[in-house]
Tab-separated table of N, CA and C in Angstrom:
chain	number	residue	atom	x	y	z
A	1	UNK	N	1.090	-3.710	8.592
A	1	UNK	CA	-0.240	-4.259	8.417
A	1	UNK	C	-0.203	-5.779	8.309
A	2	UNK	N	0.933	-6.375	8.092
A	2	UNK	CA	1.099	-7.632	8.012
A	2	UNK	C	0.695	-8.157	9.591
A	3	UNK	N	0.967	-7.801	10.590
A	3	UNK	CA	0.094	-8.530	11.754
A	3	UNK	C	-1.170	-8.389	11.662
A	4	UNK	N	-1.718	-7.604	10.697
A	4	UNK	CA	-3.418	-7.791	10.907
A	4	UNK	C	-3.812	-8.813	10.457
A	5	UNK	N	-3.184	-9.589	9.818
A	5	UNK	CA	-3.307	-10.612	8.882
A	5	UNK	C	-3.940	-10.163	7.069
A	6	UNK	N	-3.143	-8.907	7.430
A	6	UNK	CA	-3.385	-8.749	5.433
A	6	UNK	C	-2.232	-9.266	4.370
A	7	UNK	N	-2.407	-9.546	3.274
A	7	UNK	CA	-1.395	-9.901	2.605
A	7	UNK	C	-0.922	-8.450	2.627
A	8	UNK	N	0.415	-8.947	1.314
A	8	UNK	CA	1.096	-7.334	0.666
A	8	UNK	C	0.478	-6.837	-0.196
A	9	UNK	N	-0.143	-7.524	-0.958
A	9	UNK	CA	-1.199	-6.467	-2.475
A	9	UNK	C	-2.222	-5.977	-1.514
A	10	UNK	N	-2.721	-6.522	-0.286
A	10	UNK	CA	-3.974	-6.034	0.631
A	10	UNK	C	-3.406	-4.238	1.381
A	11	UNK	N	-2.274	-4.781	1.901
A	11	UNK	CA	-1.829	-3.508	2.673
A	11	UNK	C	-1.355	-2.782	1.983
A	12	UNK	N	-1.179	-2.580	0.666
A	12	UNK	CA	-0.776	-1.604	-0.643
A	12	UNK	C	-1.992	-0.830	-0.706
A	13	UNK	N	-3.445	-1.184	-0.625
A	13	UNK	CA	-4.579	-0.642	-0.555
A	13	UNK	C	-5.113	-0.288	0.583
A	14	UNK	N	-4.386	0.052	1.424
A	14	UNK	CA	-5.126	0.438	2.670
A	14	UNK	C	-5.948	1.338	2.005
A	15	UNK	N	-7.354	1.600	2.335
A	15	UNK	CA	-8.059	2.980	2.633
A	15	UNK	C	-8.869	2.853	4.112
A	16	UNK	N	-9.063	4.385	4.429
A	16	UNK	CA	-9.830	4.712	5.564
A	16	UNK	C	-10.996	4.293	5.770
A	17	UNK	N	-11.752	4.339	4.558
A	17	UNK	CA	-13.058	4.055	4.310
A	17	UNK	C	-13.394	2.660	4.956
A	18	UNK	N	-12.367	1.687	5.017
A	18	UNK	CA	-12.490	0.497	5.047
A	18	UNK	C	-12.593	0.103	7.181
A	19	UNK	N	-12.328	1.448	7.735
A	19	UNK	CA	-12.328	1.014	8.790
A	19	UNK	C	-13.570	1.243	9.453
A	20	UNK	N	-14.442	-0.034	9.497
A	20	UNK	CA	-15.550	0.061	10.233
A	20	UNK	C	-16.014	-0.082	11.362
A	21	UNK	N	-15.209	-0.799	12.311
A	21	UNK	CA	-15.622	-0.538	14.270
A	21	UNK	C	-14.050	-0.648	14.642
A	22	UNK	N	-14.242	-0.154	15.982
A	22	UNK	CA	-12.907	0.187	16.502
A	22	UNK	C	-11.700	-0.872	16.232
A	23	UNK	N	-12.026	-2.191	16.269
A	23	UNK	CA	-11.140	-3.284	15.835
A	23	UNK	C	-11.401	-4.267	14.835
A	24	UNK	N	-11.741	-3.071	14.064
A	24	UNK	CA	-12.639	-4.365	12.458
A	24	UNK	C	-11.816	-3.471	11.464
A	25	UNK	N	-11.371	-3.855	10.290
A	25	UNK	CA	-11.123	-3.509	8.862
A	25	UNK	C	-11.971	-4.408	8.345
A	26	UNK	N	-12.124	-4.135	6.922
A	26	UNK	CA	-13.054	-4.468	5.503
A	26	UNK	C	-11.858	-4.812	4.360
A	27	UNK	N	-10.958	-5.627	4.241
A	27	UNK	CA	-10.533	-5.616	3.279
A	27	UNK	C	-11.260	-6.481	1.760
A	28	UNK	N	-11.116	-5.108	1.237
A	28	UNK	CA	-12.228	-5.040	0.345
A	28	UNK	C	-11.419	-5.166	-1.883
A	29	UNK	N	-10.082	-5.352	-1.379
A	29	UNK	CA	-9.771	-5.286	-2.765
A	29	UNK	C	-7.770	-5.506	-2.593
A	30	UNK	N	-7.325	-5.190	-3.619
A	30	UNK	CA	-5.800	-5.827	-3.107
A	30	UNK	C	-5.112	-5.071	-5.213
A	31	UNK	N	-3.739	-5.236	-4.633
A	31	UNK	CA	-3.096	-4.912	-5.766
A	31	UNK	C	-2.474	-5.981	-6.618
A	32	UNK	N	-3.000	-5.944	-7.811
A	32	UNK	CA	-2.602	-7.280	-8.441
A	32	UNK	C	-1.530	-7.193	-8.962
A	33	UNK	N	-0.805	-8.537	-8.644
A	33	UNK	CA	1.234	-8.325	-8.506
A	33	UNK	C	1.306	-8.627	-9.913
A	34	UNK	N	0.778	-8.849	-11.034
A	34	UNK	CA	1.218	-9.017	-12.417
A	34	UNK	C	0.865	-7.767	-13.114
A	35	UNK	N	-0.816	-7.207	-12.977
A	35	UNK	CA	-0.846	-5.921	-13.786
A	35	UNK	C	-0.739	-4.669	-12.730
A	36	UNK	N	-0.713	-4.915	-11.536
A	36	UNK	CA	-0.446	-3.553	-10.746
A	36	UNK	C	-1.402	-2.630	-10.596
A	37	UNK	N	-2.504	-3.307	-10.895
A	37	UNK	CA	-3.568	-1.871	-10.909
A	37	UNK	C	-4.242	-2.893	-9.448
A	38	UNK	N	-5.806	-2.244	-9.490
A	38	UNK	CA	-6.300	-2.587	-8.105
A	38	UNK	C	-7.317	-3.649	-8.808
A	39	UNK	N	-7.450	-4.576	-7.825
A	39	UNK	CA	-8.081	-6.040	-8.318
A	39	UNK	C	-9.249	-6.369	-7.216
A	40	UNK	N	-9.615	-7.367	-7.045
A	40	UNK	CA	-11.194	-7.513	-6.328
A	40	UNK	C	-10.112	-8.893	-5.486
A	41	UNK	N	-10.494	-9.346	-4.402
A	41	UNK	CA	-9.415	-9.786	-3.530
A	41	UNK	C	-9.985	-11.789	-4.171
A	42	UNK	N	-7.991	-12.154	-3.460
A	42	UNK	CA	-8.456	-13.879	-4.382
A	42	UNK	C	-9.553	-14.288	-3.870
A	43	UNK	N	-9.997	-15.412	-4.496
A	43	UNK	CA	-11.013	-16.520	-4.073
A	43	UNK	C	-12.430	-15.834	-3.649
A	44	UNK	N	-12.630	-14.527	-4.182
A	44	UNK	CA	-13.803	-13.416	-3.251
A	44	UNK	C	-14.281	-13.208	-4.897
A	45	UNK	N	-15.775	-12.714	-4.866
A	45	UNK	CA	-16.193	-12.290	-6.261
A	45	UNK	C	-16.247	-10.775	-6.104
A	46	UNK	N	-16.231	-10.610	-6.921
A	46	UNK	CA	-16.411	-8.931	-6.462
A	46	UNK	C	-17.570	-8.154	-5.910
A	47	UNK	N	-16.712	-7.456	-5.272
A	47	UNK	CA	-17.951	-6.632	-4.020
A	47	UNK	C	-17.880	-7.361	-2.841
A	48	UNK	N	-17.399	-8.807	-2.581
A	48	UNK	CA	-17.407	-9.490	-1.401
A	48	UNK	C	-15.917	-8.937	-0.380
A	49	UNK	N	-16.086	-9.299	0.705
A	49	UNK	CA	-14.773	-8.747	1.250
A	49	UNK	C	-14.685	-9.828	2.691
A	50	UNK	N	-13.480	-9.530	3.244
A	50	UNK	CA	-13.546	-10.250	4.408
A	50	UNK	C	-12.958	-9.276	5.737
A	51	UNK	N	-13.251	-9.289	6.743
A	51	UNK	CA	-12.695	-8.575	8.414
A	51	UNK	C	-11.456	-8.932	8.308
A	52	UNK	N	-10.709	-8.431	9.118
A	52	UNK	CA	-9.542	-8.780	9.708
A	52	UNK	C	-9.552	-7.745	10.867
A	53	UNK	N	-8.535	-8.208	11.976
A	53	UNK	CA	-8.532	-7.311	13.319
A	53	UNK	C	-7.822	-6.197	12.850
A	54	UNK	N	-8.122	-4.981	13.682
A	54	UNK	CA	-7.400	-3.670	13.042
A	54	UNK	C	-7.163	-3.498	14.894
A	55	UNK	N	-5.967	-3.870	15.302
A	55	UNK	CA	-5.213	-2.728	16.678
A	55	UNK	C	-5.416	-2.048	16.721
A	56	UNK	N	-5.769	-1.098	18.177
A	56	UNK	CA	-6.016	0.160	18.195
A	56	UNK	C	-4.683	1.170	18.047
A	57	UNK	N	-3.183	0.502	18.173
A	57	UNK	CA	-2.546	1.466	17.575
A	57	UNK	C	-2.115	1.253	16.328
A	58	UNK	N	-2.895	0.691	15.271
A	58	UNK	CA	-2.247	0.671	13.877
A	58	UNK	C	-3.625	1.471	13.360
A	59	UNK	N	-4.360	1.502	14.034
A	59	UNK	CA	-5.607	2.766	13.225
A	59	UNK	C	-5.185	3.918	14.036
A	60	UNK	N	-4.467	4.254	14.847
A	60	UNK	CA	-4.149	5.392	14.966
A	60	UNK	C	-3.122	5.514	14.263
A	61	UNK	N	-2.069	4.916	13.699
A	61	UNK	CA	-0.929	5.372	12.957
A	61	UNK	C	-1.167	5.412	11.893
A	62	UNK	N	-2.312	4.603	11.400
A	62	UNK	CA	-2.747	4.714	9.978
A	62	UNK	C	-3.499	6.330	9.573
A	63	UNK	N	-4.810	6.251	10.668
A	63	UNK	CA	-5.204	7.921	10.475
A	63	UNK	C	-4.216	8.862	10.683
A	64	UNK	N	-3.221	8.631	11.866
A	64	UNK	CA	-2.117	9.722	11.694
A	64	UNK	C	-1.080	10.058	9.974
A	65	UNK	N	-0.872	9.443	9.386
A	65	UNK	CA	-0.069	9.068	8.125
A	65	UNK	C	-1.123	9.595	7.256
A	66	UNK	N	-2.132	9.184	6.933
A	66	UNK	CA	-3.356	10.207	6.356
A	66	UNK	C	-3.249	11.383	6.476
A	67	UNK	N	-3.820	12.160	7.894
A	67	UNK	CA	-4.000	12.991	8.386
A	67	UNK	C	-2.577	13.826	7.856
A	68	UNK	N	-1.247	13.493	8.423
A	68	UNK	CA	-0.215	14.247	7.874
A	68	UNK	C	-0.017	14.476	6.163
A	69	UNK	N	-0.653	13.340	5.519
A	69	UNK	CA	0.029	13.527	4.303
A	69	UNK	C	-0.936	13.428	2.937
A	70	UNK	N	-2.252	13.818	3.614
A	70	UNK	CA	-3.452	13.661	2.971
A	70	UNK	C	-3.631	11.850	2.429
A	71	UNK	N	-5.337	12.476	1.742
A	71	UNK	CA	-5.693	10.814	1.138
A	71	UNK	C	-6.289	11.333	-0.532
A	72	UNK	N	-6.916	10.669	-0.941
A	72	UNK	CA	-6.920	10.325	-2.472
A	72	UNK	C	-7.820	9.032	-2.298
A	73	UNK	N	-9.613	9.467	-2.409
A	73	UNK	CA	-10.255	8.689	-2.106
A	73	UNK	C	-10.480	7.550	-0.991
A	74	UNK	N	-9.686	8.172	-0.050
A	74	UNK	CA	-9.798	7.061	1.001
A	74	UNK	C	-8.287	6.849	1.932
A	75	UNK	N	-7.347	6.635	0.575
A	75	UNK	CA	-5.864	6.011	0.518
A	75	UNK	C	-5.275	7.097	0.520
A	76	UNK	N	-4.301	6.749	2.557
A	76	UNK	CA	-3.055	7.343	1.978
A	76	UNK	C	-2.424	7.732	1.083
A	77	UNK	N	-1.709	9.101	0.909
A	77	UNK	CA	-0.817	9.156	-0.196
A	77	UNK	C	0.302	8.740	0.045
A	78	UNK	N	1.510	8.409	-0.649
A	78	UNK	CA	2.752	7.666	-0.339
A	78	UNK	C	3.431	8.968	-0.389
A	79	UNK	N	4.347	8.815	0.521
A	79	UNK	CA	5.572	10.422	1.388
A	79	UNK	C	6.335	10.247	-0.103
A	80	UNK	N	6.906	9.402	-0.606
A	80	UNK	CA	7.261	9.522	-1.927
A	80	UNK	C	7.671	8.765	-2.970
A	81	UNK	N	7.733	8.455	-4.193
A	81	UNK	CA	7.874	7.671	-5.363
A	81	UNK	C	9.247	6.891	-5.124
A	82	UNK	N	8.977	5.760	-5.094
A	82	UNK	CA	9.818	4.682	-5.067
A	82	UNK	C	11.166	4.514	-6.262
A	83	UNK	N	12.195	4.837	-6.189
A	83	UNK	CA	13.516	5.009	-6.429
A	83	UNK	C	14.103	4.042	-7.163
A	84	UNK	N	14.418	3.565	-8.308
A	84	UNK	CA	15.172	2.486	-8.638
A	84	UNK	C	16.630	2.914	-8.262
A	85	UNK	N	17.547	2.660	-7.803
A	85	UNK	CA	19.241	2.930	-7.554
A	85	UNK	C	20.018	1.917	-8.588
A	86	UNK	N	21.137	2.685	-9.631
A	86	UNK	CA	21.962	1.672	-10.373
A	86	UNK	C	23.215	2.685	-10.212
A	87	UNK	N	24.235	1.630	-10.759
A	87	UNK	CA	25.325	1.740	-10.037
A	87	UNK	C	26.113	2.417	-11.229
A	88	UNK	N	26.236	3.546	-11.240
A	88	UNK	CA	27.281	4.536	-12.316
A	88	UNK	C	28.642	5.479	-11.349
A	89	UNK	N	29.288	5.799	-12.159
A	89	UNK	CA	30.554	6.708	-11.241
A	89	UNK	C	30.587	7.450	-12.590
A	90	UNK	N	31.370	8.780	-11.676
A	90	UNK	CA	31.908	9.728	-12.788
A	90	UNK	C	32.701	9.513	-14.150
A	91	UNK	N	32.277	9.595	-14.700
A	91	UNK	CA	33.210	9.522	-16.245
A	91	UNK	C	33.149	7.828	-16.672
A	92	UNK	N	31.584	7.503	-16.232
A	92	UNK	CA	30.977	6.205	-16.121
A	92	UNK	C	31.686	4.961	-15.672
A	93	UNK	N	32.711	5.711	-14.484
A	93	UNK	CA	33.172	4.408	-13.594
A	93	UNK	C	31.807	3.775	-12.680
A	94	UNK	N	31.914	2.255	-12.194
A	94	UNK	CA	30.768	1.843	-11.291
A	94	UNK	C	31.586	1.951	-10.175
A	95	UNK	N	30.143	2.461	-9.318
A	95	UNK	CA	30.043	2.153	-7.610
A	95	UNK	C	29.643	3.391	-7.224
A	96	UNK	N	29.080	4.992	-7.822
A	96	UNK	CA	28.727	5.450	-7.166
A	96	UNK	C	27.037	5.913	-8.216
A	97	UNK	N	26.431	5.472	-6.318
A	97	UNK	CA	24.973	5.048	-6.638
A	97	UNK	C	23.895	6.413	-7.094
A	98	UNK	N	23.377	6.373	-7.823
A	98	UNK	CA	22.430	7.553	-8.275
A	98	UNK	C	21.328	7.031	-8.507
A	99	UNK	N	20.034	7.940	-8.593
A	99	UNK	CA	18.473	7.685	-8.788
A	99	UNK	C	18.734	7.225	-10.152
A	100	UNK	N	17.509	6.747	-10.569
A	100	UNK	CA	17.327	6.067	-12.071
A	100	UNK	C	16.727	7.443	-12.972
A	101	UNK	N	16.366	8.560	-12.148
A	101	UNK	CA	16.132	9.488	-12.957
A	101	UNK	C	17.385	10.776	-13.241
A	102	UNK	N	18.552	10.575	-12.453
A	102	UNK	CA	19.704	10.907	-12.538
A	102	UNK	C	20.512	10.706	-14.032
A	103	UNK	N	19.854	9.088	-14.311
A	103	UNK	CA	20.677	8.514	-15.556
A	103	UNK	C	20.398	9.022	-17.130
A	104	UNK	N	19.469	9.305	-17.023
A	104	UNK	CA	18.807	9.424	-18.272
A	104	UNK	C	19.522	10.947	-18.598
């Protein structure tokens, strides 16, 4: 989504909802990189939004990725939860890599 000209907190929020003519998006809100929840986009008051070009094959890969993996108000769901990796070995030697939910 970065060639559409969205930032990264913008393309964290993709929703469907937001696609309004064949080569228009609405970005309408963005993820704020300090508290992580969903924020109203910079320098915009809220409720305001701005276009950006949407390709006709990144709205098809976007509805395809939906379509396969459902949505949640709009938004893609993510295929799956993002992984921290740290570095433990057997009998707590380092170098062999496991999930962060492995450790506990």
């Amino acid at each position: 989504m970065s060639g559409c000209g969205l930032r990264n907190g913008e393309a964290a929020v993709v929703n469907l909802n937001n696609i309004v003519a064949a080569g228009t998006y609405h970005v309408t809100e963005q993820v704020n990189r300090t508290t992580k929840q969903y924020d109203r986009l910079k320098h915009r008051k809220k409720g305001e939004y701005r276009d950006v070009p949407l390709p006709p094959q990144v709205k098809e890969t976007i509805e395809r990725y939906a379509e396969t993996h459902g949505t949640v108000d709009g938004r893609p769901c993510p295929t799956r939860p993002r992984r921290r990796t740290v570095s433990v070995g057997a009998a707590g030697r380092p170098g062999t890599h496991r999930s962060a939910e492995e450790c506990v």
